[in-house]
Tab-separated table of C-alpha atoms in Angstrom:
chain	number	residue	atom	x	y	z
A	1	UNK	CA	175.335	98.306	116.543
A	2	UNK	CA	172.693	100.528	117.664
A	3	UNK	CA	168.550	100.944	116.085
A	4	UNK	CA	167.972	104.659	115.769
A	5	UNK	CA	166.030	105.976	118.161
A	6	UNK	CA	163.372	108.576	117.309
A	7	UNK	CA	161.385	110.030	120.192
A	8	UNK	CA	158.270	111.545	120.726
A	9	UNK	CA	157.844	114.430	123.162
A	10	UNK	CA	156.224	117.979	124.249
A	11	UNK	CA	155.357	119.996	126.918
A	12	UNK	CA	152.521	120.610	126.253
A	13	UNK	CA	151.036	116.581	127.401
A	14	UNK	CA	151.661	118.188	130.561
A	15	UNK	CA	148.541	120.123	129.867
A	16	UNK	CA	146.627	117.859	129.669
A	17	UNK	CA	145.482	118.302	134.355
A	18	UNK	CA	143.664	115.291	136.165
A	19	UNK	CA	144.074	116.640	139.972
A	20	UNK	CA	145.782	116.957	142.711
A	21	UNK	CA	145.102	112.507	143.467
A	22	UNK	CA	144.500	110.804	140.412
A	23	UNK	CA	148.036	108.284	139.396
A	24	UNK	CA	147.936	109.955	135.158
A	25	UNK	CA	149.185	113.176	137.107
A	26	UNK	CA	151.868	115.212	134.699
A	27	UNK	CA	154.634	113.988	136.871
A	28	UNK	CA	154.870	110.986	135.157
A	29	UNK	CA	155.958	112.370	132.049
A	30	UNK	CA	157.182	115.444	132.888
A	31	UNK	CA	160.112	113.080	135.234
A	32	UNK	CA	160.597	111.204	132.153
A	33	UNK	CA	161.544	114.206	129.569
A	34	UNK	CA	164.422	115.798	133.006
A	35	UNK	CA	165.614	111.337	132.649
A	36	UNK	CA	165.970	112.232	128.600
A	37	UNK	CA	167.852	115.258	128.672
A	38	UNK	CA	170.024	113.677	130.986
A	39	UNK	CA	170.961	110.216	129.408
A	40	UNK	CA	169.290	110.825	125.495
A	41	UNK	CA	170.064	113.564	124.945
A	42	UNK	CA	172.309	113.242	122.680
A	43	UNK	CA	171.691	109.986	121.530
A	44	UNK	CA	168.299	109.938	120.123
A	45	UNK	CA	166.637	112.180	117.763
A	46	UNK	CA	164.187	114.343	118.919
A	47	UNK	CA	160.342	114.280	117.257
A	48	UNK	CA	157.752	117.675	118.213
A	49	UNK	CA	154.596	116.069	117.309
A	50	UNK	CA	152.063	117.930	115.469
A	51	UNK	CA	148.340	117.212	116.738
A	52	UNK	CA	146.326	114.249	113.744
A	53	UNK	CA	144.138	114.723	111.146
A	54	UNK	CA	140.424	115.063	112.321
A	55	UNK	CA	139.830	112.385	109.364
A	56	UNK	CA	142.514	109.555	110.965
A	57	UNK	CA	140.839	109.835	114.558
A	58	UNK	CA	138.140	109.946	112.749
A	59	UNK	CA	138.613	106.126	111.051
A	60	UNK	CA	138.899	104.618	115.317
A	61	UNK	CA	135.685	107.156	117.003
A	62	UNK	CA	133.040	107.807	116.646
A	63	UNK	CA	131.588	111.858	115.211
A	64	UNK	CA	130.018	111.814	118.535
A	65	UNK	CA	132.419	111.462	120.672
A	66	UNK	CA	135.113	113.427	118.955
A	67	UNK	CA	132.243	116.675	119.888
A	68	UNK	CA	132.425	115.866	123.556
A	69	UNK	CA	136.144	115.389	123.760
A	70	UNK	CA	136.482	119.503	121.581
A	71	UNK	CA	133.423	120.417	124.382
A	72	UNK	CA	135.436	119.590	127.674
A	73	UNK	CA	138.093	122.965	126.271
A	74	UNK	CA	134.928	125.401	127.631
A	75	UNK	CA	135.838	123.983	131.181
A	76	UNK	CA	138.414	124.147	134.262
A	77	UNK	CA	137.821	120.168	134.423
A	78	UNK	CA	134.832	118.232	133.890
A	79	UNK	CA	134.910	114.436	133.887
A	80	UNK	CA	134.357	111.666	130.712
A	81	UNK	CA	133.598	108.238	132.745
A	82	UNK	CA	133.776	108.556	136.656
A	83	UNK	CA	138.170	107.681	136.674
A	84	UNK	CA	139.313	109.847	133.389
A	85	UNK	CA	139.481	112.927	134.671
A	86	UNK	CA	140.039	115.974	132.112
A	87	UNK	CA	140.676	119.516	131.472
A	88	UNK	CA	140.465	122.962	129.395
A	89	UNK	CA	143.779	121.122	127.931
A	90	UNK	CA	143.654	117.160	127.417
A	91	UNK	CA	141.205	117.839	124.154
A	92	UNK	CA	145.623	118.849	122.265
A	93	UNK	CA	146.274	116.894	124.914
A	94	UNK	CA	144.470	114.538	123.343
A	95	UNK	CA	144.823	115.558	119.794
A	96	UNK	CA	149.042	115.555	120.060
A	97	UNK	CA	149.223	111.805	121.613
A	98	UNK	CA	147.652	110.806	118.087
A	99	UNK	CA	149.297	113.175	115.810
A	100	UNK	CA	152.642	111.505	117.923
A	101	UNK	CA	151.612	107.460	116.496
A	102	UNK	CA	151.337	109.067	113.167
A	103	UNK	CA	154.410	110.877	113.692
A	104	UNK	CA	156.867	108.008	114.658
A	105	UNK	CA	154.691	106.121	111.931
A	106	UNK	CA	155.823	107.890	108.986
A	107	UNK	CA	158.860	108.347	110.261
A	108	UNK	CA	159.466	104.218	110.655
A	109	UNK	CA	158.230	103.877	106.767
A	110	UNK	CA	160.777	106.838	105.431
A	111	UNK	CA	163.220	104.499	107.218
A	112	UNK	CA	164.595	107.589	109.530
A	113	UNK	CA	164.178	105.202	112.655
A	114	UNK	CA	164.281	101.808	113.225
A	115	UNK	CA	162.293	102.465	116.642
A	116	UNK	CA	160.058	105.512	118.020
A	117	UNK	CA	159.433	105.696	121.499
A	118	UNK	CA	155.275	108.044	121.393
A	119	UNK	CA	155.815	109.536	125.655
A	120	UNK	CA	152.489	110.991	125.657
A	121	UNK	CA	149.542	111.541	127.054
A	122	UNK	CA	147.932	111.317	128.187
A	123	UNK	CA	146.958	106.528	127.224
A	124	UNK	CA	144.359	105.034	124.500
A	125	UNK	CA	144.390	100.948	124.833
A	126	UNK	CA	141.345	101.957	126.579
A	127	UNK	CA	139.961	104.668	125.329
A	128	UNK	CA	136.358	102.579	122.943
A	129	UNK	CA	134.769	104.469	119.102
A	130	UNK	CA	132.834	107.056	121.501
A	131	UNK	CA	133.678	106.210	125.297
A	132	UNK	CA	136.706	107.014	127.351
A	133	UNK	CA	137.731	104.366	129.954
A	134	UNK	CA	140.333	103.611	132.699
A	135	UNK	CA	141.964	107.291	131.895
A	136	UNK	CA	142.556	107.262	128.568
A	137	UNK	CA	140.039	109.341	125.983
A	138	UNK	CA	141.918	108.434	122.674
A	139	UNK	CA	143.089	105.476	121.053
A	140	UNK	CA	146.258	106.102	120.481
A	141	UNK	CA	148.161	102.764	118.935
A	142	UNK	CA	144.462	102.251	116.976
A	143	UNK	CA	144.460	104.881	115.869
A	144	UNK	CA	148.144	104.556	114.638
A	145	UNK	CA	148.532	100.749	113.540
A	146	UNK	CA	144.854	102.043	111.152
A	147	UNK	CA	146.833	105.310	109.570
A	148	UNK	CA	149.858	102.638	109.470
A	149	UNK	CA	147.251	99.840	106.963
A	150	UNK	CA	145.813	102.915	104.933
A	151	UNK	CA	148.407	105.491	104.182
A	152	UNK	CA	151.499	102.797	103.639
A	153	UNK	CA	149.949	99.301	103.457
A	154	UNK	CA	151.211	97.707	106.404
A	155	UNK	CA	148.856	94.454	106.271
A	156	UNK	CA	150.300	93.267	108.807
A	157	UNK	CA	150.880	94.526	111.741
A	158	UNK	CA	151.792	93.132	114.881
A	159	UNK	CA	149.588	94.642	118.111
A	160	UNK	CA	151.598	94.067	121.818
A	161	UNK	CA	150.413	95.304	125.151
A	162	UNK	CA	152.630	94.333	127.885
A	163	UNK	CA	150.337	96.855	130.010
A	164	UNK	CA	149.087	94.680	133.021
A	165	UNK	CA	145.845	95.799	133.122
A	166	UNK	CA	144.344	94.395	129.024
A	167	UNK	CA	143.413	97.358	126.694
A	168	UNK	CA	139.970	96.442	126.046
A	169	UNK	CA	139.457	99.482	123.108
A	170	UNK	CA	142.376	97.888	120.585
A	171	UNK	CA	140.753	94.291	121.744
A	172	UNK	CA	137.711	95.645	120.193
A	173	UNK	CA	138.575	97.927	117.737
A	174	UNK	CA	140.498	94.465	115.840
A	175	UNK	CA	138.587	91.852	116.973
A	176	UNK	CA	137.424	90.867	113.603
A	177	UNK	CA	140.222	92.697	112.135
A	178	UNK	CA	143.312	90.235	110.466
A	179	UNK	CA	145.490	92.937	109.294
A	180	UNK	CA	146.267	93.216	113.109
A	181	UNK	CA	147.733	90.254	115.255
A	182	UNK	CA	146.632	92.112	118.785
A	183	UNK	CA	148.143	89.811	121.723
A	184	UNK	CA	148.205	91.055	125.871
A	185	UNK	CA	149.696	89.638	128.756
A	186	UNK	CA	147.566	91.307	132.038
A	187	UNK	CA	145.945	90.018	134.681
A	188	UNK	CA	141.991	89.012	134.275
A	189	UNK	CA	140.942	90.271	138.349
A	190	UNK	CA	142.394	93.858	137.451
A	191	UNK	CA	140.660	96.795	135.222
A	192	UNK	CA	138.624	95.720	133.093
A	193	UNK	CA	138.614	92.288	134.133
A	194	UNK	CA	138.299	91.615	130.383
A	195	UNK	CA	140.561	89.379	128.056
A	196	UNK	CA	139.438	85.709	128.467
A	197	UNK	CA	141.748	83.438	126.662
A	198	UNK	CA	139.728	82.010	124.643
A	199	UNK	CA	138.378	85.459	122.363
A	200	UNK	CA	140.505	85.309	119.781
A	201	UNK	CA	139.142	86.913	117.647
A	202	UNK	CA	135.160	87.520	115.470
A	203	UNK	CA	135.031	86.680	111.976
A	204	UNK	CA	138.064	86.896	109.328
A	205	UNK	CA	139.953	88.419	112.291
A	206	UNK	CA	139.862	85.272	114.452
A	207	UNK	CA	141.881	83.868	115.738
A	208	UNK	CA	144.145	86.829	115.409
A	209	UNK	CA	143.935	87.864	118.799
A	210	UNK	CA	145.729	86.097	121.587
A	211	UNK	CA	144.980	87.479	125.614
A	212	UNK	CA	147.083	85.762	128.211
A	213	UNK	CA	145.700	86.423	131.319
A	214	UNK	CA	148.798	86.029	133.537
A	215	UNK	CA	149.141	85.584	137.672
A	216	UNK	CA	150.288	89.356	139.391
A	217	UNK	CA	153.486	87.211	140.420
A	218	UNK	CA	154.515	86.102	137.844
A	219	UNK	CA	158.640	86.504	138.437
A	220	UNK	CA	160.729	88.339	135.585
A	221	UNK	CA	162.236	85.275	134.802
A	222	UNK	CA	158.022	83.732	134.233
A	223	UNK	CA	157.230	86.287	131.949
A	224	UNK	CA	160.243	87.151	130.036
A	225	UNK	CA	160.220	82.425	129.497
A	226	UNK	CA	156.663	83.198	127.929
A	227	UNK	CA	157.545	86.017	125.848
A	228	UNK	CA	160.727	84.053	124.085
A	229	UNK	CA	157.801	81.202	123.641
A	230	UNK	CA	155.443	82.923	122.202
A	231	UNK	CA	156.913	85.624	119.986
A	232	UNK	CA	159.259	83.479	118.066
A	233	UNK	CA	156.090	81.245	116.596
A	234	UNK	CA	153.981	84.192	116.188
A	235	UNK	CA	156.092	86.298	113.884
A	236	UNK	CA	157.403	83.485	112.118
A	237	UNK	CA	153.116	82.741	111.725
A	238	UNK	CA	151.759	85.915	110.974
A	239	UNK	CA	155.180	88.362	109.831
A	240	UNK	CA	154.422	91.469	111.348
A	241	UNK	CA	155.432	94.372	108.633
A	242	UNK	CA	155.801	96.368	112.046
A	243	UNK	CA	155.174	96.123	115.750
A	244	UNK	CA	153.277	98.687	118.007
A	245	UNK	CA	154.017	98.186	121.136
A	246	UNK	CA	151.589	99.761	124.459
A	247	UNK	CA	153.785	100.594	126.916
A	248	UNK	CA	152.587	100.030	129.649
A	249	UNK	CA	155.120	99.344	132.895
A	250	UNK	CA	152.443	99.551	135.814
A	251	UNK	CA	153.301	95.838	135.721
A	252	UNK	CA	156.775	97.432	138.212
A	253	UNK	CA	156.639	95.467	141.280
A	254	UNK	CA	157.466	99.978	142.380
A	255	UNK	CA	153.707	99.987	140.524
A	256	UNK	CA	151.429	101.076	143.121
A	257	UNK	CA	148.085	99.746	141.041
A	258	UNK	CA	150.257	96.772	139.284
A	259	UNK	CA	151.325	95.274	141.619
A	260	UNK	CA	152.755	93.113	140.193
A	261	UNK	CA	156.308	91.898	140.528
A	262	UNK	CA	158.892	92.767	137.897
A	263	UNK	CA	161.322	95.370	137.270
A	264	UNK	CA	162.401	96.917	134.685
A	265	UNK	CA	164.882	93.770	133.015
A	266	UNK	CA	161.636	92.717	131.948
A	267	UNK	CA	160.707	95.372	129.752
A	268	UNK	CA	164.479	95.474	128.251
A	269	UNK	CA	164.544	92.123	127.723
A	270	UNK	CA	161.527	91.588	125.244
A	271	UNK	CA	162.522	94.629	123.705
A	272	UNK	CA	165.710	93.439	122.536
A	273	UNK	CA	164.099	90.129	121.290
A	274	UNK	CA	161.824	92.345	119.134
A	275	UNK	CA	165.106	93.303	118.042
A	276	UNK	CA	166.243	90.086	117.367
A	277	UNK	CA	163.370	88.714	115.541
A	278	UNK	CA	162.513	91.847	114.012
A	279	UNK	CA	166.924	90.864	112.145
A	280	UNK	CA	165.506	87.871	110.882
A	281	UNK	CA	164.023	89.483	108.618
A	282	UNK	CA	164.814	92.025	105.609
A	283	UNK	CA	163.768	94.823	105.756
A	284	UNK	CA	164.133	94.876	110.070
A	285	UNK	CA	160.786	95.099	111.104
A	286	UNK	CA	160.063	98.412	112.224
A	287	UNK	CA	159.304	99.101	116.398
A	288	UNK	CA	157.214	102.307	117.492
A	289	UNK	CA	155.929	102.231	121.328
A	290	UNK	CA	154.067	104.387	122.871
A	291	UNK	CA	153.277	104.904	126.078
A	292	UNK	CA	150.151	103.508	128.510
A	293	UNK	CA	149.792	103.285	132.084
A	294	UNK	CA	152.668	103.154	134.762
A	295	UNK	CA	151.649	105.441	137.536
A	296	UNK	CA	154.938	105.341	139.789
A	297	UNK	CA	157.142	108.118	138.256
A	298	UNK	CA	160.105	106.773	139.719
A	299	UNK	CA	159.897	103.026	138.246
A	300	UNK	CA	158.266	104.628	135.641
A	301	UNK	CA	161.404	106.548	134.215
A	302	UNK	CA	163.195	103.459	135.533
A	303	UNK	CA	161.150	101.110	132.745
A	304	UNK	CA	161.415	103.353	130.176
A	305	UNK	CA	165.236	103.806	130.314
A	306	UNK	CA	165.261	100.460	130.050
A	307	UNK	CA	163.588	99.961	126.677
A	308	UNK	CA	165.930	103.238	125.085
A	309	UNK	CA	169.034	101.683	126.138
A	310	UNK	CA	168.141	98.706	124.967
A	311	UNK	CA	167.202	99.547	121.542
A	312	UNK	CA	170.330	101.466	121.348
A	313	UNK	CA	172.042	98.696	122.563
A	314	UNK	CA	175.528	98.371	120.233
A	315	UNK	CA	175.321	94.080	120.906
A	316	UNK	CA	173.265	90.980	120.206
A	317	UNK	CA	171.802	89.863	123.247
A	318	UNK	CA	171.320	86.180	122.610
A	319	UNK	CA	168.175	84.427	124.906
A	320	UNK	CA	168.881	84.964	128.781
A	321	UNK	CA	168.740	81.567	130.789
A	322	UNK	CA	165.811	80.988	132.726
A	323	UNK	CA	164.823	79.367	135.662
A	324	UNK	CA	160.408	79.878	135.206
A	325	UNK	CA	157.850	77.228	137.023
A	326	UNK	CA	156.149	74.704	136.439
A	327	UNK	CA	152.877	77.333	136.132
A	328	UNK	CA	154.296	78.781	132.954
A	329	UNK	CA	153.944	75.370	131.253
A	330	UNK	CA	150.892	74.828	131.780
A	331	UNK	CA	149.740	78.271	130.620
A	332	UNK	CA	152.813	78.097	127.556
A	333	UNK	CA	150.835	74.547	127.221
A	334	UNK	CA	147.072	76.125	126.943
A	335	UNK	CA	147.760	78.893	124.794
A	336	UNK	CA	149.494	77.221	122.164
A	337	UNK	CA	146.181	74.645	122.088
A	338	UNK	CA	142.934	77.095	122.507
A	339	UNK	CA	145.515	78.362	119.026
A	340	UNK	CA	146.696	75.978	117.358
A	341	UNK	CA	142.969	76.210	115.083
A	342	UNK	CA	144.114	78.555	113.613
A	343	UNK	CA	147.003	78.168	112.093
A	344	UNK	CA	148.362	81.838	112.702
A	345	UNK	CA	151.475	80.628	115.017
A	346	UNK	CA	154.098	78.085	113.777
A	347	UNK	CA	156.338	76.669	116.151
């Protein structure tokens, strides 16, 4: 039986203008929304988000930074960072993007949905406590995780970041926090050039960060084999109460920035794996997806569609037959050796 799926969407996200030649443009989202209307109009529950309450944004971001975001409403277009232009409508879109993630937490915690996809912009996983970076304004996922922990007592949150760029903002915000396990697969040779495997968390959070630098030439079978090896051990050891996916789709072969080799079948395959692992627990481990990168509208739309189709599928999919290269086996061995001292992942 398929999952009950909620989707947050709102045309106000399109009011975040970035200029004619910027890759993070409104057409990314409008293309996805057209696909939703054509394919999922009566198959998912649509939610209209409300702006986040200020107190929750302040759990992650400094008051001075929040004030700086508000002041952008006074200018037609400006920049918060060299790669992060904003417009007069950005502050509202950013506030709504945070609110959509919190709305997803509410829907999942109440049992109204098994899975929720916040289809938002601007993205968030590069945003730090006091600054914008990498097209990101507020750290949507970090606020959602903090909200789940403090509002609903979900003290074991697993964040999976499959965006091809390392989510340095999420990484740094929860680096010392054992209530959140952050796992990222990323190309360390791409912006922000961070996320070394040896960075495993600090203080009480030691062992609760898993950085997996990957080669951009990894095939679909390579990456699916990696996830099918590591995630079951992570679920067994950490036993997450909720999973949040930083759903960036810029590792797709069609993406102009990621320059990797994945297809949408990878994202669908990881989603099916998360469903299978979540069903091992009672109640089911709920899933929140929040849109991050992905800059080619056709491949981005196909990838989002593949994820939602996987969530709605009414049949159990077994572990696929995969033929990974030797480099993946070597990478898995290195991951396990790095994390063995912490006892968080179990065989």
